[in-house]
């Protein structure tokens, strides 16, 4: 919210900003007059009048459009000279999300955010933590003959992400890890030996990389989150299926960071408790080890 400004101060700043916009656009008084359909004397008066009056909304809007700035900026209602359309284009982008592992766009975002904390709500188990056998089961039917090559390339990127100097916080619903362990829902048909190998792999990674890698499990009956990755203060990215929707403006990044922090704060299982939970799941799908008779 902007502080209330004296009328004379606002009029004075309008003249300064109009002159600045004309200079940066390399537009003369005559040129601006032609663009907005007024006499040159009108532009001259806008730039030199020492009074407290501002031009009418039509003239302000026409000047803003002709000079490629926002009317709010000319009137000191905003500190950003860009138009609303330019601000939106700069803060929000849509990128195609191919059915693949770590594509070029995602990997580039991770590289840009190296050293920052990365917060992540995955759509399934995080790709960066999956075994090769799980990746093959999941992606081979869609990638066909290129599956082996794609998985090999992605393994290198996933290894880079695991070794990068970034802290990773991952939050996902409890049912996701339960569905995986019991091969239900999305994971229907996943062989037992593949699931056991994956659970053992998660145990190893969680113990080796903690506290730089922390995984939290929340109850989806109480909390919900769309798949989202927050790359430090740089951007947050929603996964919408066929596209990624990326926000770069500070306010939205802060809002979604607070949302993620709520998932962590209210998680039913914290990163410290995850290994115990994984061992219990392992026992549940294999049965207890028989005691020697």
PDB file of C-alpha atoms in Angstrom, residues 38-188:
ATOM      1  CA  UNK A  38      -3.314  16.096 -29.184  1.00  0.00           C
ATOM      2  CA  UNK A  39      -1.587  19.399 -29.896  1.00  0.00           C
ATOM      3  CA  UNK A  40       2.101  19.762 -29.111  1.00  0.00           C
ATOM      4  CA  UNK A  41       1.168  22.571 -26.717  1.00  0.00           C
ATOM      5  CA  UNK A  42      -0.770  20.048 -24.621  1.00  0.00           C
ATOM      6  CA  UNK A  43       2.358  17.923 -24.127  1.00  0.00           C
ATOM      7  CA  UNK A  44       4.395  21.021 -23.364  1.00  0.00           C
ATOM      8  CA  UNK A  45       1.873  21.997 -20.697  1.00  0.00           C
ATOM      9  CA  UNK A  46       1.957  18.510 -19.184  1.00  0.00           C
ATOM     10  CA  UNK A  47       5.732  18.825 -18.793  1.00  0.00           C
ATOM     11  CA  UNK A  48       5.946  22.411 -17.523  1.00  0.00           C
ATOM     12  CA  UNK A  49       2.726  23.195 -15.619  1.00  0.00           C
ATOM     13  CA  UNK A  50       3.702  23.872 -11.990  1.00  0.00           C
ATOM     14  CA  UNK A  51       0.164  23.454 -10.677  1.00  0.00           C
ATOM     15  CA  UNK A  52      -1.359  20.579  -8.746  1.00  0.00           C
ATOM     16  CA  UNK A  53      -3.737  19.408 -11.480  1.00  0.00           C
ATOM     17  CA  UNK A  54      -3.191  16.123 -13.255  1.00  0.00           C
ATOM     18  CA  UNK A  55      -4.361  15.436 -16.822  1.00  0.00           C
ATOM     19  CA  UNK A  56      -7.542  13.456 -17.326  1.00  0.00           C
ATOM     20  CA  UNK A  57      -7.496   9.657 -17.340  1.00  0.00           C
ATOM     21  CA  UNK A  58      -7.732   9.471 -21.155  1.00  0.00           C
ATOM     22  CA  UNK A  59      -4.553  11.521 -21.642  1.00  0.00           C
ATOM     23  CA  UNK A  60      -2.666   9.651 -18.926  1.00  0.00           C
ATOM     24  CA  UNK A  61      -3.668   6.293 -20.414  1.00  0.00           C
ATOM     25  CA  UNK A  62      -2.767   7.392 -23.941  1.00  0.00           C
ATOM     26  CA  UNK A  63       0.669   8.621 -22.809  1.00  0.00           C
ATOM     27  CA  UNK A  64       1.303   5.363 -20.945  1.00  0.00           C
ATOM     28  CA  UNK A  65       0.361   3.253 -23.969  1.00  0.00           C
ATOM     29  CA  UNK A  66       2.421   5.366 -26.377  1.00  0.00           C
ATOM     30  CA  UNK A  67       5.510   5.226 -24.157  1.00  0.00           C
ATOM     31  CA  UNK A  68       5.220   1.588 -23.094  1.00  0.00           C
ATOM     32  CA  UNK A  69       4.820   2.260 -19.370  1.00  0.00           C
ATOM     33  CA  UNK A  70       1.964   1.814 -16.921  1.00  0.00           C
ATOM     34  CA  UNK A  71      -0.480   4.599 -16.098  1.00  0.00           C
ATOM     35  CA  UNK A  72      -0.121   3.662 -12.417  1.00  0.00           C
ATOM     36  CA  UNK A  73       3.597   4.379 -12.613  1.00  0.00           C
ATOM     37  CA  UNK A  74       3.038   7.790 -14.244  1.00  0.00           C
ATOM     38  CA  UNK A  75       0.601   8.639 -11.434  1.00  0.00           C
ATOM     39  CA  UNK A  76       2.973   7.361  -8.693  1.00  0.00           C
ATOM     40  CA  UNK A  77       0.599   4.533  -7.800  1.00  0.00           C
ATOM     41  CA  UNK A  78       3.290   1.968  -8.603  1.00  0.00           C
ATOM     42  CA  UNK A  79       7.069   1.851  -8.466  1.00  0.00           C
ATOM     43  CA  UNK A  80       7.199  -0.412 -11.519  1.00  0.00           C
ATOM     44  CA  UNK A  81       7.094   1.313 -14.925  1.00  0.00           C
ATOM     45  CA  UNK A  82       6.143  -1.872 -16.780  1.00  0.00           C
ATOM     46  CA  UNK A  83       2.584  -2.334 -17.916  1.00  0.00           C
ATOM     47  CA  UNK A  84       0.371  -4.867 -16.165  1.00  0.00           C
ATOM     48  CA  UNK A  85       0.698  -7.235 -19.138  1.00  0.00           C
ATOM     49  CA  UNK A  86       4.494  -6.994 -19.030  1.00  0.00           C
ATOM     50  CA  UNK A  87       4.551  -7.561 -15.269  1.00  0.00           C
ATOM     51  CA  UNK A  88       2.337 -10.618 -15.644  1.00  0.00           C
ATOM     52  CA  UNK A  89       4.432 -11.987 -18.490  1.00  0.00           C
ATOM     53  CA  UNK A  90       7.584 -11.527 -16.432  1.00  0.00           C
ATOM     54  CA  UNK A  91       6.189 -13.096 -13.273  1.00  0.00           C
ATOM     55  CA  UNK A  92       4.254 -16.006 -14.794  1.00  0.00           C
ATOM     56  CA  UNK A  93       5.308 -18.397 -17.523  1.00  0.00           C
ATOM     57  CA  UNK A  94       3.924 -21.646 -18.931  1.00  0.00           C
ATOM     58  CA  UNK A  95       6.319 -24.359 -20.065  1.00  0.00           C
ATOM     59  CA  UNK A  96       5.423 -27.655 -21.699  1.00  0.00           C
ATOM     60  CA  UNK A  97       5.957 -30.655 -19.426  1.00  0.00           C
ATOM     61  CA  UNK A  98       6.830 -33.715 -21.536  1.00  0.00           C
ATOM     62  CA  UNK A  99       6.229 -37.218 -20.223  1.00  0.00           C
ATOM     63  CA  UNK A 100       9.854 -37.753 -19.295  1.00  0.00           C
ATOM     64  CA  UNK A 101      12.171 -37.755 -16.316  1.00  0.00           C
ATOM     65  CA  UNK A 102      14.245 -34.688 -15.528  1.00  0.00           C
ATOM     66  CA  UNK A 103      13.739 -32.590 -18.656  1.00  0.00           C
ATOM     67  CA  UNK A 104      15.936 -29.670 -19.706  1.00  0.00           C
ATOM     68  CA  UNK A 105      13.718 -27.027 -18.125  1.00  0.00           C
ATOM     69  CA  UNK A 106      13.503 -28.676 -14.692  1.00  0.00           C
ATOM     70  CA  UNK A 107      17.235 -29.398 -14.626  1.00  0.00           C
ATOM     71  CA  UNK A 108      18.001 -25.781 -15.529  1.00  0.00           C
ATOM     72  CA  UNK A 109      15.824 -24.564 -12.650  1.00  0.00           C
ATOM     73  CA  UNK A 110      17.681 -26.836 -10.227  1.00  0.00           C
ATOM     74  CA  UNK A 111      21.015 -25.533 -11.479  1.00  0.00           C
ATOM     75  CA  UNK A 112      19.897 -21.923 -11.089  1.00  0.00           C
ATOM     76  CA  UNK A 113      18.822 -22.616  -7.505  1.00  0.00           C
ATOM     77  CA  UNK A 114      22.017 -24.427  -6.466  1.00  0.00           C
ATOM     78  CA  UNK A 115      22.833 -23.410  -2.901  1.00  0.00           C
ATOM     79  CA  UNK A 116      19.243 -22.446  -2.031  1.00  0.00           C
ATOM     80  CA  UNK A 117      16.759 -24.577  -0.116  1.00  0.00           C
ATOM     81  CA  UNK A 118      14.476 -26.401  -2.539  1.00  0.00           C
ATOM     82  CA  UNK A 119      11.007 -27.344  -1.278  1.00  0.00           C
ATOM     83  CA  UNK A 120       9.216 -30.048  -3.210  1.00  0.00           C
ATOM     84  CA  UNK A 121       5.785 -31.680  -3.226  1.00  0.00           C
ATOM     85  CA  UNK A 122       6.077 -34.444  -5.858  1.00  0.00           C
ATOM     86  CA  UNK A 123       3.246 -35.929  -7.919  1.00  0.00           C
ATOM     87  CA  UNK A 124       4.489 -39.449  -7.077  1.00  0.00           C
ATOM     88  CA  UNK A 125       7.607 -40.682  -5.325  1.00  0.00           C
ATOM     89  CA  UNK A 126      10.350 -38.142  -6.155  1.00  0.00           C
ATOM     90  CA  UNK A 127      12.138 -39.140  -9.375  1.00  0.00           C
ATOM     91  CA  UNK A 128      15.462 -38.091  -7.876  1.00  0.00           C
ATOM     92  CA  UNK A 129      15.081 -40.830  -5.223  1.00  0.00           C
ATOM     93  CA  UNK A 130      13.838 -43.685  -7.426  1.00  0.00           C
ATOM     94  CA  UNK A 131      15.824 -46.800  -8.293  1.00  0.00           C
ATOM     95  CA  UNK A 132      16.514 -47.614 -11.914  1.00  0.00           C
ATOM     96  CA  UNK A 133      14.086 -50.532 -11.735  1.00  0.00           C
ATOM     97  CA  UNK A 134      11.233 -48.236 -10.656  1.00  0.00           C
ATOM     98  CA  UNK A 135      12.115 -45.708 -13.362  1.00  0.00           C
ATOM     99  CA  UNK A 136      12.080 -48.450 -16.008  1.00  0.00           C
ATOM    100  CA  UNK A 137       8.723 -49.804 -14.789  1.00  0.00           C
ATOM    101  CA  UNK A 138       7.229 -46.304 -14.807  1.00  0.00           C
ATOM    102  CA  UNK A 139       8.692 -44.755 -17.952  1.00  0.00           C
ATOM    103  CA  UNK A 140       9.580 -47.576 -20.360  1.00  0.00           C
ATOM    104  CA  UNK A 141       5.971 -48.065 -21.585  1.00  0.00           C
ATOM    105  CA  UNK A 142       5.855 -44.380 -22.624  1.00  0.00           C
ATOM    106  CA  UNK A 143       9.420 -43.875 -23.859  1.00  0.00           C
ATOM    107  CA  UNK A 144       9.685 -47.141 -25.814  1.00  0.00           C
ATOM    108  CA  UNK A 145      13.100 -47.866 -27.304  1.00  0.00           C
ATOM    109  CA  UNK A 146      14.537 -44.610 -25.997  1.00  0.00           C
ATOM    110  CA  UNK A 147      13.747 -45.524 -22.378  1.00  0.00           C
ATOM    111  CA  UNK A 148      17.200 -46.880 -21.552  1.00  0.00           C
ATOM    112  CA  UNK A 149      18.976 -43.874 -23.045  1.00  0.00           C
ATOM    113  CA  UNK A 150      16.599 -41.410 -21.354  1.00  0.00           C
ATOM    114  CA  UNK A 151      16.939 -43.092 -17.973  1.00  0.00           C
ATOM    115  CA  UNK A 152      20.729 -43.150 -18.296  1.00  0.00           C
ATOM    116  CA  UNK A 153      20.837 -39.421 -19.039  1.00  0.00           C
ATOM    117  CA  UNK A 154      18.397 -38.671 -16.250  1.00  0.00           C
ATOM    118  CA  UNK A 155      20.383 -40.738 -13.739  1.00  0.00           C
ATOM    119  CA  UNK A 156      23.321 -38.390 -14.302  1.00  0.00           C
ATOM    120  CA  UNK A 157      21.102 -35.367 -13.647  1.00  0.00           C
ATOM    121  CA  UNK A 158      19.504 -36.963 -10.614  1.00  0.00           C
ATOM    122  CA  UNK A 159      22.959 -37.715  -9.231  1.00  0.00           C
ATOM    123  CA  UNK A 160      23.928 -34.074  -9.773  1.00  0.00           C
ATOM    124  CA  UNK A 161      20.813 -32.915  -7.931  1.00  0.00           C
ATOM    125  CA  UNK A 162      21.539 -35.212  -5.000  1.00  0.00           C
ATOM    126  CA  UNK A 163      25.127 -33.964  -4.769  1.00  0.00           C
ATOM    127  CA  UNK A 164      24.383 -30.244  -5.336  1.00  0.00           C
ATOM    128  CA  UNK A 165      24.873 -27.827  -2.457  1.00  0.00           C
ATOM    129  CA  UNK A 166      21.132 -27.409  -1.958  1.00  0.00           C
ATOM    130  CA  UNK A 167      18.992 -28.476   0.966  1.00  0.00           C
ATOM    131  CA  UNK A 168      15.957 -30.468  -0.138  1.00  0.00           C
ATOM    132  CA  UNK A 169      12.741 -30.582   1.846  1.00  0.00           C
ATOM    133  CA  UNK A 170      10.193 -32.999   0.406  1.00  0.00           C
ATOM    134  CA  UNK A 171       6.601 -33.224   1.631  1.00  0.00           C
ATOM    135  CA  UNK A 172       4.192 -35.827   0.357  1.00  0.00           C
ATOM    136  CA  UNK A 173       0.983 -37.466   1.560  1.00  0.00           C
ATOM    137  CA  UNK A 174       1.177 -40.566   3.727  1.00  0.00           C
ATOM    138  CA  UNK A 175      -0.958 -42.525   1.285  1.00  0.00           C
ATOM    139  CA  UNK A 176       1.682 -42.116  -1.470  1.00  0.00           C
ATOM    140  CA  UNK A 177       4.310 -44.159   0.336  1.00  0.00           C
ATOM    141  CA  UNK A 178       1.646 -46.661   1.486  1.00  0.00           C
ATOM    142  CA  UNK A 179       0.311 -47.097  -2.060  1.00  0.00           C
ATOM    143  CA  UNK A 180       3.842 -47.702  -3.272  1.00  0.00           C
ATOM    144  CA  UNK A 181       4.652 -50.255  -0.587  1.00  0.00           C
ATOM    145  CA  UNK A 182       1.422 -52.206  -1.161  1.00  0.00           C
ATOM    146  CA  UNK A 183       1.390 -51.771  -4.991  1.00  0.00           C
ATOM    147  CA  UNK A 184      -2.042 -50.143  -5.075  1.00  0.00           C
ATOM    148  CA  UNK A 185      -3.418 -47.281  -7.157  1.00  0.00           C
ATOM    149  CA  UNK A 186      -0.722 -45.732  -9.365  1.00  0.00           C
ATOM    150  CA  UNK A 187       1.731 -48.494  -8.382  1.00  0.00           C
ATOM    151  CA  UNK A 188      -0.556 -51.441  -9.147  1.00  0.00           C
TER     152      UNK A 188
END
